[in-house]
Structure formats: structure tokens, C-alpha cells
Short mmCIF file of C-alpha atoms in Angstrom, two decimals:
data_model
loop_
_atom_site.label_atom_id
_atom_site.label_comp_id
_atom_site.label_asym_id
_atom_site.label_seq_id
_atom_site.Cartn_x
_atom_site.Cartn_y
_atom_site.Cartn_z
CA MET A 9 0.03 -0.01 0.11
CA ASN A 10 1.15 3.60 -0.77
CA SER A 11 3.11 4.96 2.12
CA LEU A 12 0.96 8.14 1.57
CA PHE A 13 -2.12 6.23 2.79
CA ALA A 14 0.17 4.86 5.59
CA ARG A 15 1.46 7.87 6.80
CA LEU A 16 -2.38 9.26 6.78
CA VAL A 17 -3.45 7.03 8.89
CA ALA A 18 -0.56 6.71 11.78
CA GLU A 19 0.02 10.58 11.68
CA LYS A 20 -0.19 11.97 15.41
CA HIS A 21 0.52 14.74 15.24
CA PHE A 22 -2.56 16.59 12.99
CA THR A 23 -4.46 19.07 13.70
CA ALA A 24 -8.05 18.81 14.02
CA SER A 25 -8.57 20.52 10.36
CA GLU A 26 -5.84 18.56 9.05
CA ARG A 27 -7.13 15.16 10.52
CA LYS A 28 -11.00 16.21 9.21
CA ILE A 29 -9.23 16.61 5.81
CA ALA A 30 -6.76 13.27 6.41
CA ASP A 31 -10.09 11.24 6.81
CA LEU A 32 -12.05 12.28 3.84
CA LEU A 33 -8.60 11.33 1.43
CA LEU A 34 -8.77 8.53 3.37
CA LYS A 35 -12.39 7.50 2.98
CA ASN A 36 -12.69 9.06 -0.85
CA PRO A 37 -9.22 9.26 -2.79
CA GLN A 38 -11.36 9.57 -5.86
CA TRP A 39 -13.41 12.12 -4.90
CA PHE A 40 -10.72 14.17 -3.23
CA LEU A 41 -9.01 14.21 -6.95
CA ASP A 42 -11.59 15.53 -8.63
CA ALA A 43 -12.37 18.97 -5.91
CA THR A 44 -10.95 21.64 -5.72
CA THR A 45 -9.45 22.73 -2.10
CA ALA A 46 -12.34 25.24 -1.92
CA LYS A 47 -14.56 22.30 -2.28
CA ILE A 48 -12.62 20.30 -0.14
CA GLY A 49 -12.74 23.00 2.57
CA ASN A 50 -16.07 23.29 2.23
CA LYS A 51 -17.10 19.69 2.64
CA THR A 52 -14.15 19.57 6.09
CA GLN A 53 -15.75 22.54 7.15
CA THR A 54 -12.34 23.90 6.45
CA SER A 55 -10.59 26.25 4.44
CA SER A 56 -8.95 26.09 1.37
CA ALA A 57 -6.00 27.65 2.84
CA ALA A 58 -6.23 24.71 5.23
CA VAL A 59 -5.92 22.37 2.41
CA VAL A 60 -3.18 23.98 0.78
CA ARG A 61 -0.85 23.66 4.49
CA PHE A 62 -2.85 20.22 4.84
CA ALA A 63 -0.49 19.79 1.38
CA LYS A 64 2.27 21.24 2.46
CA LYS A 65 2.98 19.40 5.88
CA LEU A 66 2.99 16.01 4.61
CA GLY A 67 6.17 17.17 2.31
CA TYR A 68 5.03 18.64 -0.54
CA ALA A 69 5.16 21.64 -2.31
CA GLY A 70 1.47 22.49 -2.56
CA PHE A 71 -2.10 20.97 -3.23
CA PRO A 72 -1.68 19.61 -7.27
CA ALA A 73 1.39 17.68 -5.85
CA LEU A 74 -0.60 16.05 -3.60
CA ARG A 75 -3.49 15.13 -5.86
CA LEU A 76 -0.59 13.95 -8.49
CA ASP A 77 0.87 11.34 -5.46
CA ILE A 78 -3.03 10.30 -4.80
CA ALA A 79 -3.53 10.00 -8.52
CA LEU A 80 -0.62 7.45 -8.80
CA ALA A 81 -1.10 5.25 -5.60
CA THR A 82 -5.39 5.26 -6.36
CA THR A 83 -4.08 3.93 -9.94
CA ASP A 84 -1.86 1.15 -8.50
CA ASP A 85 -3.18 0.73 -5.42
CA LYS A 86 -7.20 0.47 -6.43
CA GLN A 87 -7.45 1.88 -2.69
CA PRO A 88 -10.50 0.79 -0.91
CA SER A 89 -11.63 2.84 1.75
CA LEU A 90 -9.94 3.00 5.16
CA SER A 91 -13.29 4.21 7.11
CA GLU A 92 -15.23 2.78 9.92
CA ILE A 93 -17.71 -0.32 9.17
CA THR A 94 -21.37 0.88 8.78
CA ALA A 95 -24.61 -0.21 9.29
CA ASP A 96 -26.12 -2.72 6.68
CA GLU A 97 -22.80 -2.78 4.71
CA SER A 98 -22.19 -5.98 1.84
CA VAL A 99 -19.58 -8.59 2.96
CA ASP A 100 -17.78 -7.83 -0.08
CA ASP A 101 -16.98 -4.22 1.02
CA ILE A 102 -16.09 -5.50 4.79
CA LEU A 103 -13.39 -8.05 2.72
CA ALA A 104 -12.66 -4.89 1.32
CA LYS A 105 -12.12 -2.75 4.08
CA THR A 106 -10.43 -5.83 6.08
CA SER A 107 -7.71 -6.08 3.33
CA ALA A 108 -7.14 -2.77 3.49
CA ARG A 109 -6.16 -2.32 6.58
CA PHE A 110 -4.23 -5.12 6.75
CA LYS A 111 -2.15 -4.36 3.63
CA LEU A 112 -1.35 -0.68 5.49
CA ILE A 113 0.68 -2.43 8.35
CA PRO A 114 3.91 -3.39 6.71
CA ASP A 115 4.35 0.34 4.94
CA THR A 116 3.24 1.82 8.16
CA ILE A 117 5.72 -0.23 10.57
CA ALA A 118 8.47 -0.22 8.06
CA GLN A 119 7.69 3.96 8.31
CA GLN A 120 7.65 4.46 11.96
CA ASN A 121 10.44 2.05 12.46
CA ASN A 122 14.57 2.19 12.16
CA ALA A 123 16.11 -1.51 12.28
CA SER A 124 18.30 -0.75 14.71
CA ASP A 125 15.60 -0.12 17.24
CA PHE A 126 14.71 -3.65 16.42
CA LEU A 127 18.71 -5.18 16.86
CA THR A 128 18.76 -2.68 20.07
CA ALA A 129 15.58 -4.87 21.52
CA THR A 130 17.06 -7.96 20.78
CA GLN A 131 20.13 -7.12 22.38
CA LEU A 132 18.55 -6.35 25.48
CA ILE A 133 16.95 -10.08 25.60
CA GLU A 134 19.93 -11.03 24.76
CA GLN A 135 21.65 -10.29 27.96
CA ALA A 136 18.38 -10.51 29.80
CA GLN A 137 18.37 -13.43 32.74
CA HIS A 138 14.16 -12.71 32.98
CA ILE A 139 11.89 -11.34 30.43
CA PHE A 140 8.42 -9.61 32.17
CA ILE A 141 5.86 -9.08 29.35
CA TYR A 142 2.46 -7.39 30.37
CA GLY A 143 -0.58 -5.93 28.06
CA ILE A 144 -4.13 -5.60 28.39
CA ALA A 145 -6.97 -5.89 26.94
CA ALA A 146 -5.86 -7.04 23.29
CA SER A 147 -2.28 -5.95 24.06
CA SER A 148 -2.64 -8.96 26.66
CA LEU A 149 -3.43 -11.47 23.49
CA VAL A 150 0.15 -10.03 22.08
CA ALA A 151 1.94 -10.31 25.10
CA GLN A 152 0.69 -14.54 25.54
CA ASP A 153 1.78 -14.80 21.96
CA LEU A 154 5.38 -13.37 22.60
CA GLN A 155 5.87 -15.17 25.67
CA GLN A 156 4.31 -18.43 24.46
CA LYS A 157 6.92 -17.60 21.08
CA PHE A 158 10.38 -17.12 23.42
CA THR A 159 9.40 -19.93 25.76
CA ARG A 160 9.51 -22.32 22.86
CA ILE A 161 13.16 -21.08 22.22
CA GLY A 162 14.09 -21.68 25.85
CA ILE A 163 14.00 -18.19 27.11
CA GLU A 164 12.40 -17.58 30.43
CA VAL A 165 9.64 -15.08 30.13
CA ILE A 166 7.30 -14.18 32.80
CA TYR A 167 4.06 -13.00 31.86
CA HIS A 168 0.83 -12.95 33.92
CA ALA A 169 -2.94 -11.43 33.15
CA ASP A 170 -3.55 -10.88 36.60
CA PHE A 171 -1.79 -7.43 37.12
CA HIS A 172 -1.05 -8.26 40.85
CA GLN A 173 0.64 -11.55 40.50
CA MET A 174 2.35 -9.81 37.40
CA ILE A 175 3.99 -7.08 40.01
CA THR A 176 4.82 -10.10 42.91
CA SER A 177 6.58 -11.60 40.11
CA ILE A 178 9.05 -9.04 39.12
CA GLN A 179 9.56 -7.77 42.72
CA ALA A 180 10.11 -11.15 43.68
CA ILE A 181 13.07 -12.49 40.89
CA ALA A 182 14.30 -9.70 38.95
CA THR A 183 17.56 -8.96 38.41
CA ASP A 184 19.49 -5.90 37.28
CA ASN A 185 19.60 -7.94 33.86
CA ASP A 186 16.63 -8.08 33.13
CA ILE A 187 14.31 -6.46 30.63
CA SER A 188 10.77 -5.54 30.62
CA ILE A 189 8.72 -5.33 27.65
CA ILE A 190 5.50 -3.74 27.90
CA ILE A 191 3.03 -3.75 25.15
CA SER A 192 0.13 -0.73 25.01
CA GLU A 193 -1.40 0.74 22.28
CA SER A 194 -2.60 4.29 23.63
CA GLY A 195 0.73 4.58 26.19
CA ASN A 196 -1.96 5.66 28.47
CA THR A 197 -3.09 2.29 30.73
CA TYR A 198 -2.84 3.31 34.55
CA GLU A 199 -1.37 -0.85 34.86
CA THR A 200 1.08 -0.11 32.21
CA LEU A 201 2.17 2.86 33.10
CA LYS A 202 2.23 1.23 36.82
CA PHE A 203 4.46 -1.89 35.79
CA GLN A 204 6.81 0.31 33.44
CA LYS A 205 7.59 2.39 36.48
CA ILE A 206 8.17 -0.43 38.98
CA SER A 207 10.44 -2.22 36.70
CA LEU A 208 12.21 1.40 36.40
CA ASP A 209 12.39 1.51 40.32
CA LEU A 210 13.91 -2.33 39.96
CA ASN A 211 16.42 -0.98 37.53
CA LEU A 212 15.40 -3.04 34.99
CA LYS A 213 15.70 -1.97 30.86
CA THR A 214 12.03 -1.20 29.05
CA ILE A 215 11.03 -1.71 25.55
CA VAL A 216 7.58 -0.21 24.42
CA ILE A 217 5.11 -1.74 21.63
CA THR A 218 2.84 1.02 20.79
CA SER A 219 1.53 3.34 18.52
CA ASN A 220 1.82 6.76 20.72
CA PRO A 221 5.92 7.56 20.89
CA ASP A 222 5.07 10.86 23.28
CA THR A 223 2.98 9.21 25.86
CA PRO A 224 5.44 8.91 29.49
CA LEU A 225 5.66 4.97 28.77
CA SER A 226 6.87 5.69 25.50
CA THR A 227 9.58 8.48 26.64
CA ASN A 228 10.72 6.69 29.75
CA SER A 229 11.01 2.91 28.13
CA HIS A 230 14.92 2.05 26.47
CA VAL A 231 13.75 1.31 23.11
CA ILE A 232 10.15 1.92 20.98
CA LEU A 233 8.57 -0.33 18.60
CA GLN A 234 6.52 1.62 17.31
CA THR A 235 2.84 0.23 16.15
CA ALA A 236 0.20 1.38 13.83
CA THR A 237 -3.31 2.52 14.86
CA GLN A 238 -6.34 4.19 12.97
CA GLN A 239 -8.13 7.40 13.77
CA PHE A 240 -11.83 7.34 13.12
CA ASP A 241 -13.76 10.36 13.45
CA LYS A 242 -16.65 7.58 14.64
CA VAL A 243 -17.10 4.67 17.24
CA ARG A 244 -14.26 2.93 16.95
CA PHE A 245 -15.48 -1.06 16.97
CA ALA A 246 -12.61 -3.58 16.71
CA SER A 247 -8.91 -2.24 16.54
CA THR A 248 -7.84 -4.39 14.12
CA ILE A 249 -4.61 -2.38 12.50
CA GLY A 250 -3.63 -1.70 16.37
CA LEU A 251 -3.33 -5.65 16.89
CA LEU A 252 -2.52 -7.04 14.15
CA SER A 253 0.55 -4.55 14.12
CA GLN A 254 1.78 -5.78 17.70
CA LEU A 255 1.64 -9.24 16.03
CA TYR A 256 3.37 -7.92 13.72
CA VAL A 257 6.17 -5.62 15.52
CA ILE A 258 6.80 -8.92 17.63
CA ASP A 259 7.21 -11.29 14.67
CA ILE A 260 10.39 -8.89 13.33
CA LEU A 261 11.76 -9.11 16.87
CA PHE A 262 11.53 -13.04 17.41
CA TYR A 263 12.88 -13.31 14.24
CA THR A 264 16.17 -11.01 14.58
CA TYR A 265 16.40 -12.91 17.38
CA ILE A 266 15.93 -16.31 15.87
CA SER A 267 18.37 -15.40 12.75
CA ARG A 268 21.09 -13.87 15.49
CA HIS A 269 20.70 -17.56 17.36
CA TYR A 270 19.50 -19.64 14.31
CA ASN A 271 21.33 -22.81 14.74
CA ALA A 272 20.06 -22.93 19.03
CA ALA A 273 16.44 -22.40 17.95
CA GLN A 274 16.11 -24.84 15.72
CA GLU A 275 17.33 -27.32 17.88
CA LYS A 276 14.71 -26.34 21.17
CA ILE A 277 12.08 -25.74 18.61
CA ALA A 278 13.13 -29.73 17.10
CA LEU A 279 13.32 -31.34 20.77
CA THR A 280 9.60 -29.74 21.78
CA ARG A 281 8.23 -31.01 18.45
CA ALA A 282 9.39 -34.54 19.46
CA ARG A 283 8.65 -34.53 23.21
CA ILE A 284 4.77 -33.51 22.01
CA ASP A 285 4.99 -35.83 19.40
CA GLN A 286 6.32 -39.14 21.57
CA ASP A 287 3.54 -38.21 24.67
CA LEU A 288 0.68 -37.94 22.01
#
């Protein structure tokens, strides 16, 4: 998917007016192509000047340059709507919207992260005796997946869904060499902020997986691996992009580790598979 659309979804620093323009572009890029700046300003309740400023904020010389890029993107990708699901939509439309969100994730993750961040996170994992992983709600599913991945290759990972049990574990067994991996799409949930504070109090380094690099959770971390999210002007029924981009990021992290420890990881996986097959 074209990086322009990836940025429009992921951008955190749009003003309220710019977000209205971005949402309109995401929902109907073809209409956007045929409209004047005055028409766009009227439909978004902004102004022609706001549309021009929006184009320049994205790095274009002006609106015509932005429109050219939109034309190329829609020609190449047949960009479907990224708006939220509405009442009585057809299954075909739902499939198209869901597919568009899935295709958005790789470009967004690549745009927002440096390879060096994944390498630094991997090095912290290599040096740790214990890895404490925590996330709540949908992020807890990602935490469990990451725990399963690393446990399978012999790395000691501690995860509990219960916050108090997680705190008990980290307080009881953490050493200065350990790390915490904290997963939070918003970066603002009380439990994850509290968990990070306790981790830092115990001299643990923290890796944060989040869509928001401007929260205290991010600014107090040693490594940020940024995920994607989508802004909506209506109720968001499910965080499809947020959850799947978290899973995408932890896959990259896991495979980076695997690549650096390929033979040992292969041996661990073969042994566990053989044991399971034997017992069955």
C-alpha cells in the first residue's frame, strides 16, 4: 500500500482540521482527486488555505503535487475505503476494508521504525536472565503470543494476565540484568504505566511496543517499537490495525532474535516438537 495512505492513518500530529481532511482523503481518494481546495474545505468545514497547509505539512510543494501522488496511489493500489464499518454493509465491502487495513500494516511499520531499534531490543533480550512481558485487554493477547514464542526456544519469560500477580513476580525474582517488554497501543493505560515505573525502580530496562511515541510510557523507555493505529471520526468497533500491527512487530522482533541464534533455536524447537509427538 502506498506510503501516503500509511502516513495518513498513522500520523499523530495533525490538527483537528488536518485530521478532517486526512479522514476525507482516506475514505474517498477518488472524490478528493476531482475536487478543488475550496470544495474540500467546504466539505470538511475547514478552508482552502487549510487544505494547502495540509499538503505542505505532508511534504508537498502544494495541493497539485499532493493530488498527483494520490492519483498514482489510487491507480497502482485501487485504494479502498479505510473508514469504519457502517450499518448494512455488504460482505464484499467488509472484505475490501479489512484487506485494506491488513495491507496498510507493513508500510506503516517500516516507515515508523528503524532497524537499529529492533537490533537494540534483541540485544537487550540476549543479555536478560528473565523477561517480564505485560499488556492488558487486546495487548494481553500479544503478550501471551510473545511469551509462547520465546519460551519455545528456551528463554525464560514471565507473563501473568493478573496485574498483582505480575507485580509480585517481578518484585520477587527480577535482577538488574532483566528487562520488561510492555505492550500498550495507547501508551496511556494506568496498569502499563505503573508496571513500567516498578520495572525502572528495579533497574530493569524497558522495551515499549506502542502506537504513541509521545506518552510517558514511551519517553521513559529504553527502546520504542512503534505500531500502527487508525483515527476514526465515529465509534471504533475493533482495533484491527492496532492489534495486528502489534503481532507484526513482535514477529519481526522474534525473527531478528531467531536469525542471530538460528542453530540453537532450531534445536530447541525440534526437541519440543519431538517430545510432544512422543507423548501423543
